């Protein structure tokens, strides 16, 4: 079976590596164009491209995969199936019709829940205890195609989106391998989604990471977990912007945002709309990440001070 793999960020690397490990006939790897990154805005290759080149695979980078020139190049490749894993572009009906066995997508949620571009982060932000991987037959909708396979994965109570992301990528590779085995044997299941149960969430943006201290403490903690490692939940302490790396919900009562405790020996606890939040690790602008004890030793905070949400 001739396969064209399509992916861009780290999430897709695990699936590509599994194709290579399984000895699949990967005729090409399609990824997004190199983009400027870092302070110097140097052009950087996507992680999937770097992986593909390391293993001697042909790489194609289309500005628009559904443009006529891209369609013509894909037609010449004549793949039996395409696999997408966080590729980052919506494919046209003409593109989807090219491979005889279809376009199989590796999606980071249990569809139809969490359709959209950031399912792993939103599952953590919303306090889910389980999520999973879905392989689906891509259609012209956004994550609306028929389901091939699904596998459930538990979310740890303190697990961050970044930690879950790594485990999900590996599970996605396993489910993809099983899905392609079934597809090749003509035994792949095809289950329509229940669109009435669908939920859809948007792309994560930096402004979504601002802490609203009026919310329930556990919701704030889930935001900290879900926004890690990017863009990182943030607030202000003594008018200084800080990013939050670790937090947990604890008993406490007070006006939202009020510092209830701020002693190196006892930690940093802030009142929320309901309950309180213990800030365990944080990072001031231009400084390194540190635990609350180390931060308080160098940055005293008065109990009764009020934290703000603008950073």
mmCIF file of C-alpha atoms in Angstrom, residues 13 35 43 57 82 92 106 110 124 128 131 151 168 196 204-205 208 217 252 258 262 269 303:
data_model
loop_
_atom_site.group_PDB
_atom_site.id
_atom_site.type_symbol
_atom_site.label_atom_id
_atom_site.label_comp_id
_atom_site.label_asym_id
_atom_site.label_seq_id
_atom_site.Cartn_x
_atom_site.Cartn_y
_atom_site.Cartn_z
ATOM 1 C CA UNK A 13 6.245 12.722 14.219
ATOM 2 C CA UNK A 35 8.066 29.378 8.973
ATOM 3 C CA UNK A 43 13.104 29.987 8.884
ATOM 4 C CA UNK A 57 11.895 10.428 2.611
ATOM 5 C CA UNK A 82 -3.117 9.417 2.600
ATOM 6 C CA UNK A 92 -10.732 19.936 -0.803
ATOM 7 C CA UNK A 106 -5.361 10.718 13.392
ATOM 8 C CA UNK A 110 -12.935 10.794 21.068
ATOM 9 C CA UNK A 124 -7.448 19.371 30.045
ATOM 10 C CA UNK A 128 -11.901 15.842 31.498
ATOM 11 C CA UNK A 131 -9.819 11.427 26.286
ATOM 12 C CA UNK A 151 -8.968 4.145 21.873
ATOM 13 C CA UNK A 168 -1.471 10.931 22.892
ATOM 14 C CA UNK A 196 -25.901 15.742 17.616
ATOM 15 C CA UNK A 204 -5.824 28.370 21.549
ATOM 16 C CA UNK A 205 -4.816 32.042 21.721
ATOM 17 C CA UNK A 208 -7.297 32.836 26.620
ATOM 18 C CA UNK A 217 -10.329 27.078 41.997
ATOM 19 C CA UNK A 252 -9.574 28.740 51.385
ATOM 20 C CA UNK A 258 -6.661 38.019 47.314
ATOM 21 C CA UNK A 262 2.581 34.190 51.078
ATOM 22 C CA UNK A 269 -2.216 30.672 48.224
ATOM 23 C CA UNK A 303 -0.944 38.816 52.474
#
